[in-house]
């Protein structure tokens, strides 16, 4: 006799598998509507004024941000001998390369915004990192990244509260309320990693590791449990590396405001430090809240239009700003995807049976 609860579970699993596709379609529809309902000439004119030099500046800034995030990820396994037994110190460059891959997968492929983390965890084992430690480092890295983003969002809300007007005050209040919920979620995620409730998380991650790493790589999924790996990563004697990872992620969020300043300066719009920080922090928060939508398609554009209106930013300029910020996604993302495929091909050649 069939389990009465199995049908809803199958329906939920099917919905979750299709969530990235549904998010992509919804994002494309929203983006198309935003472009169609605004002056295409104004958008094109604003984008054209950015110029090749301005777009190159965006790519450089984005590369620096990803570099900082890669260094932050590396700090989480620095000095953890059990992470790669017999290999000694793990090359920092591996984390930087794989951080570019993570970003490329998340912004260019039709997956939810955590697909790159799954790929990054698999590729990290190619450097001899035990699968449980690869998973633990990713969980800790995601937690620190989200926590620093919440702090960045609160900073933006605080700056927004100082601006005149009821619309700014209302948005600031709403942002603070959402941030309070996010703080609770971050605290729960941390508790899940540190307390006994991590056993359920460990079982799910172990199954995911076996599926992602494949039967041909049993050693990568072997070794300490995910719970033990998390204990090692969050150890009390590792406050220095954890603080460094936190500061590196915080610096990455702040540096993102430079992208907005470059674009607006090229277009000819004067913007204060407060304005670019508010635009960057709140637009990133809106994009992250819509994580099922790959790369925040449409959502990012809508966020810039909505927040930019508080500073008198024309919708055409706001959409051009969003489109310009997508240029580094492509310029850096495409090579990152090629690196991913190259690493997979080389690993397959190494594991191929002789003869």
XYZ file of C-alpha atoms in Angstrom:
355
model
C 0.000 0.000 0.000
C 1.401 3.406 -0.955
C 2.377 5.801 1.794
C -0.240 8.612 1.895
C 2.527 11.112 2.669
C 4.693 10.034 -0.258
C 2.706 11.962 -2.891
C 3.185 15.374 -1.198
C 6.875 14.571 -0.697
C 7.294 13.689 -4.372
C 5.447 16.855 -5.331
C 7.713 18.939 -3.082
C 10.873 17.299 -4.453
C 9.679 17.883 -8.008
C 8.949 21.524 -7.210
C 12.383 22.009 -5.659
C 14.074 20.491 -8.716
C 12.161 22.861 -10.975
C 12.611 25.900 -8.739
C 15.684 27.261 -10.612
C 13.869 26.937 -13.948
C 10.749 28.606 -12.572
C 12.915 31.320 -11.040
C 14.689 31.864 -14.361
C 11.404 32.245 -16.236
C 10.003 34.613 -13.599
C 13.201 36.673 -13.606
C 13.282 36.920 -17.391
C 9.646 38.010 -17.420
C 10.304 40.700 -14.792
C 13.432 41.927 -16.581
C 11.649 42.043 -19.931
C 8.753 43.975 -18.399
C 11.124 46.500 -16.783
C 12.945 47.120 -20.055
C 9.749 47.234 -22.134
C 8.006 49.705 -19.827
C 10.938 52.122 -19.802
C 12.638 54.224 -22.444
C 14.970 51.893 -24.361
C 16.768 54.865 -25.857
C 17.499 56.279 -22.403
C 18.769 52.899 -21.193
C 21.008 52.485 -24.238
C 22.306 56.052 -23.971
C 23.159 55.628 -20.282
C 24.861 52.286 -20.889
C 26.817 53.698 -23.827
C 28.197 56.517 -21.667
C 29.848 53.982 -19.358
C 32.306 53.128 -22.101
C 34.843 50.342 -22.444
C 37.128 51.858 -19.804
C 34.332 52.014 -17.249
C 33.307 48.410 -17.920
C 36.943 47.330 -17.621
C 37.063 49.052 -14.234
C 34.004 47.049 -13.157
C 35.688 43.794 -14.166
C 38.816 44.687 -12.181
C 36.803 45.575 -9.074
C 34.732 42.378 -9.323
C 37.901 40.294 -9.720
C 39.279 41.892 -6.545
C 36.036 41.097 -4.688
C 36.143 37.442 -5.732
C 39.828 37.312 -4.810
C 39.002 38.560 -1.300
C 36.239 35.950 -0.991
C 38.615 33.209 -2.136
C 41.187 34.263 0.448
C 38.452 34.242 3.106
C 37.507 30.664 2.161
C 41.158 29.617 2.354
C 41.478 30.953 5.898
C 38.771 28.571 7.082
C 40.995 25.531 6.490
C 44.330 27.210 7.224
C 46.262 25.087 9.696
C 43.657 22.296 9.820
C 45.970 19.324 9.235
C 43.152 16.767 9.034
C 41.596 18.530 6.044
C 44.150 17.137 3.587
C 46.089 14.357 5.334
C 49.521 13.674 3.902
C 49.535 16.804 1.758
C 50.409 19.445 4.328
C 49.308 22.999 3.568
C 46.519 23.450 0.996
C 47.404 25.971 -1.714
C 45.575 29.270 -1.264
C 45.427 29.591 -5.036
C 43.104 26.586 -5.213
C 40.491 28.398 -3.133
C 40.801 31.546 -5.249
C 40.405 29.604 -8.509
C 37.434 27.672 -7.172
C 35.820 30.812 -5.830
C 35.783 32.146 -9.391
C 34.222 28.850 -10.472
C 31.570 29.108 -7.755
C 30.661 32.592 -8.925
C 30.597 31.557 -12.579
C 28.199 28.685 -11.895
C 25.916 30.823 -9.733
C 25.631 33.763 -12.143
C 25.636 32.043 -15.542
C 23.917 28.684 -15.105
C 20.181 28.155 -14.451
C 20.696 26.953 -10.888
C 19.701 28.425 -7.553
C 22.367 30.588 -5.945
C 23.974 27.664 -4.094
C 24.731 25.504 -7.138
C 28.236 26.922 -7.329
C 28.923 25.834 -3.749
C 28.159 22.199 -4.616
C 30.508 22.382 -7.593
C 33.180 24.147 -5.542
C 33.041 21.493 -2.834
C 33.510 18.717 -5.375
C 36.433 20.442 -7.070
C 38.139 21.167 -3.744
C 38.528 17.436 -3.188
C 40.685 17.339 -6.337
C 43.362 19.078 -4.233
C 43.268 16.239 -1.707
C 40.824 17.858 0.731
C 38.662 15.299 2.529
C 35.022 15.569 1.440
C 33.718 16.291 4.939
C 36.162 19.176 5.348
C 35.271 20.542 1.909
C 31.613 20.558 2.980
C 32.419 22.062 6.383
C 34.506 24.854 4.866
C 31.673 25.711 2.477
C 29.078 25.757 5.252
C 31.258 28.030 7.368
C 32.091 30.241 4.385
C 28.414 30.628 3.459
C 27.538 31.460 7.069
C 30.215 34.149 7.329
C 29.274 35.556 3.931
C 25.601 35.837 4.884
C 26.418 37.265 8.324
C 28.636 39.980 6.861
C 26.004 40.759 4.234
C 23.407 41.222 6.974
C 25.783 43.627 8.718
C 26.297 45.460 5.403
C 22.519 45.672 4.922
C 22.081 47.096 8.429
C 24.752 49.687 7.589
C 22.802 50.636 4.476
C 19.567 50.872 6.454
C 21.239 53.096 9.038
C 22.526 55.438 6.349
C 19.125 55.426 4.663
C 17.424 56.397 7.908
C 19.403 59.631 7.921
C 17.937 60.703 4.586
C 14.887 63.001 4.522
C 11.515 61.779 3.356
C 8.937 59.284 4.525
C 9.722 56.828 1.703
C 13.346 56.501 2.847
C 12.284 56.085 6.473
C 9.692 53.431 5.557
C 12.232 51.472 3.501
C 14.779 51.744 6.319
C 12.252 50.386 8.841
C 11.341 47.518 6.522
C 15.020 46.733 5.942
C 15.754 46.648 9.672
C 12.813 44.299 10.250
C 14.008 41.964 7.498
C 17.554 42.158 8.854
C 16.299 41.120 12.293
C 14.767 38.002 10.753
C 18.017 37.384 8.870
C 20.016 37.662 12.113
C 17.793 35.014 13.678
C 18.291 32.784 10.622
C 22.077 33.227 10.766
C 22.079 32.407 14.474
C 20.022 29.283 13.808
C 22.373 28.250 10.990
C 25.357 28.700 13.325
C 23.646 26.703 16.068
C 22.857 23.971 13.547
C 26.561 23.694 12.747
C 27.760 23.802 16.344
C 25.146 21.863 18.316
C 23.889 18.300 18.312
C 21.181 19.161 15.801
C 23.921 19.017 13.170
C 23.459 15.238 13.016
C 20.542 15.608 10.602
C 22.573 18.049 8.566
C 25.466 15.601 8.593
C 23.330 12.744 7.243
C 22.064 14.890 4.378
C 25.523 16.209 3.539
C 27.020 12.734 3.632
C 24.447 11.549 1.118
C 25.081 14.622 -1.026
C 28.830 14.000 -0.878
C 28.383 10.420 -2.072
C 26.236 11.574 -4.995
C 28.432 14.505 -5.974
C 31.822 12.841 -5.510
C 30.712 9.633 -7.137
C 31.542 6.037 -6.460
C 34.878 6.403 -8.285
C 36.219 8.638 -5.516
C 35.466 6.867 -2.249
C 38.467 8.347 -0.470
C 37.189 11.863 -0.935
C 33.952 11.067 0.874
C 35.706 9.083 3.592
C 37.485 10.388 6.685
C 36.079 12.378 9.606
C 32.385 13.149 9.776
C 31.015 16.520 8.733
C 30.283 17.236 12.401
C 33.921 16.600 13.336
C 35.083 18.740 10.432
C 32.808 21.596 11.529
C 34.170 21.316 15.070
C 37.694 21.643 13.657
C 36.818 24.637 11.500
C 35.024 26.471 14.328
C 37.586 25.477 16.998
C 38.271 27.988 19.764
C 41.954 28.035 18.841
C 41.059 29.322 15.363
C 39.669 32.727 16.262
C 42.406 34.436 14.244
C 41.650 32.731 10.897
C 37.894 33.073 11.474
C 38.252 36.803 12.200
C 40.396 37.201 9.078
C 37.775 35.420 6.951
C 35.070 37.692 8.372
C 37.046 40.863 7.658
C 37.838 39.721 4.110
C 34.161 39.091 3.362
C 33.187 42.439 4.903
C 35.790 44.182 2.738
C 34.328 42.446 -0.322
C 30.841 43.785 0.388
C 32.149 47.310 0.902
C 34.256 47.149 -2.258
C 31.102 46.338 -4.236
C 30.016 49.952 -3.763
C 32.961 50.964 -5.966
C 31.210 49.306 -8.917
C 28.234 51.624 -8.515
C 30.451 54.680 -8.121
C 32.368 53.830 -11.319
C 29.183 53.406 -13.362
C 27.481 56.553 -12.091
C 30.668 58.589 -12.529
C 30.986 57.419 -16.132
C 27.345 58.249 -16.851
C 27.815 61.681 -15.299
C 25.725 61.258 -12.151
C 27.206 62.650 -8.959
C 26.722 60.286 -6.034
C 27.872 60.549 -2.433
C 29.456 57.721 -0.459
C 26.180 57.335 1.456
C 24.200 56.938 -1.755
C 26.469 54.299 -3.301
C 26.613 52.327 -0.049
C 22.821 52.361 0.291
C 22.342 51.390 -3.367
C 24.815 48.519 -3.141
C 23.723 47.155 0.248
C 19.978 47.213 -0.407
C 20.188 45.981 -4.007
C 22.370 43.077 -2.898
C 19.927 42.312 -0.079
C 16.997 42.255 -2.519
C 18.945 40.037 -4.913
C 19.908 37.612 -2.135
C 16.330 37.435 -0.876
C 15.350 36.179 -4.344
C 17.977 33.405 -4.265
C 15.823 30.906 -6.213
C 16.114 33.260 -9.216
C 19.483 32.523 -10.878
C 21.734 35.587 -10.742
C 18.744 37.629 -9.593
C 17.509 38.029 -13.177
C 15.059 40.907 -13.260
C 15.147 41.171 -9.475
C 18.460 43.016 -9.489
C 17.165 45.458 -12.094
C 13.959 46.009 -10.148
C 15.938 46.564 -6.953
C 18.049 49.287 -8.536
C 14.969 51.004 -9.984
C 13.192 50.881 -6.619
C 16.085 52.005 -4.407
C 17.497 54.414 -6.986
C 14.198 56.308 -7.081
C 14.870 57.442 -3.499
C 17.875 59.389 -4.780
C 16.129 60.718 -7.868
C 17.874 58.202 -10.105
C 16.102 57.836 -13.441
C 14.778 54.327 -14.165
C 16.765 54.178 -17.398
C 20.002 54.934 -15.562
C 19.124 52.420 -12.818
C 18.549 49.647 -15.372
C 21.753 50.583 -17.235
C 23.588 50.386 -13.892
C 22.242 46.905 -13.284
C 23.121 45.752 -16.796
C 26.655 47.134 -16.388
C 27.093 45.149 -13.176
C 26.270 42.015 -15.165
C 29.202 42.553 -17.539
C 31.749 41.176 -15.015
C 29.433 38.182 -14.511
C 29.988 37.232 -18.145
C 33.605 38.353 -18.573
C 34.772 36.482 -15.462
C 32.121 33.764 -15.431
C 32.751 32.243 -18.862
C 36.471 31.554 -18.232
C 35.533 30.186 -14.799
C 33.154 27.680 -16.408
C 35.922 26.642 -18.811
C 38.253 26.116 -15.836
C 35.592 23.942 -14.212
C 35.239 21.760 -17.295
C 39.029 21.531 -17.677
C 39.424 20.375 -14.077
C 36.673 17.797 -14.504
C 38.250 16.499 -17.737
C 41.697 16.190 -16.196
C 40.269 14.416 -13.155
C 38.416 11.999 -15.417
C 41.647 11.229 -17.277
C 43.454 10.531 -14.018
C 40.682 8.217 -12.806
C 40.212 6.469 -16.161
C 41.029 2.738 -16.025
C 44.242 1.724 -17.831
C 44.132 -0.021 -21.167
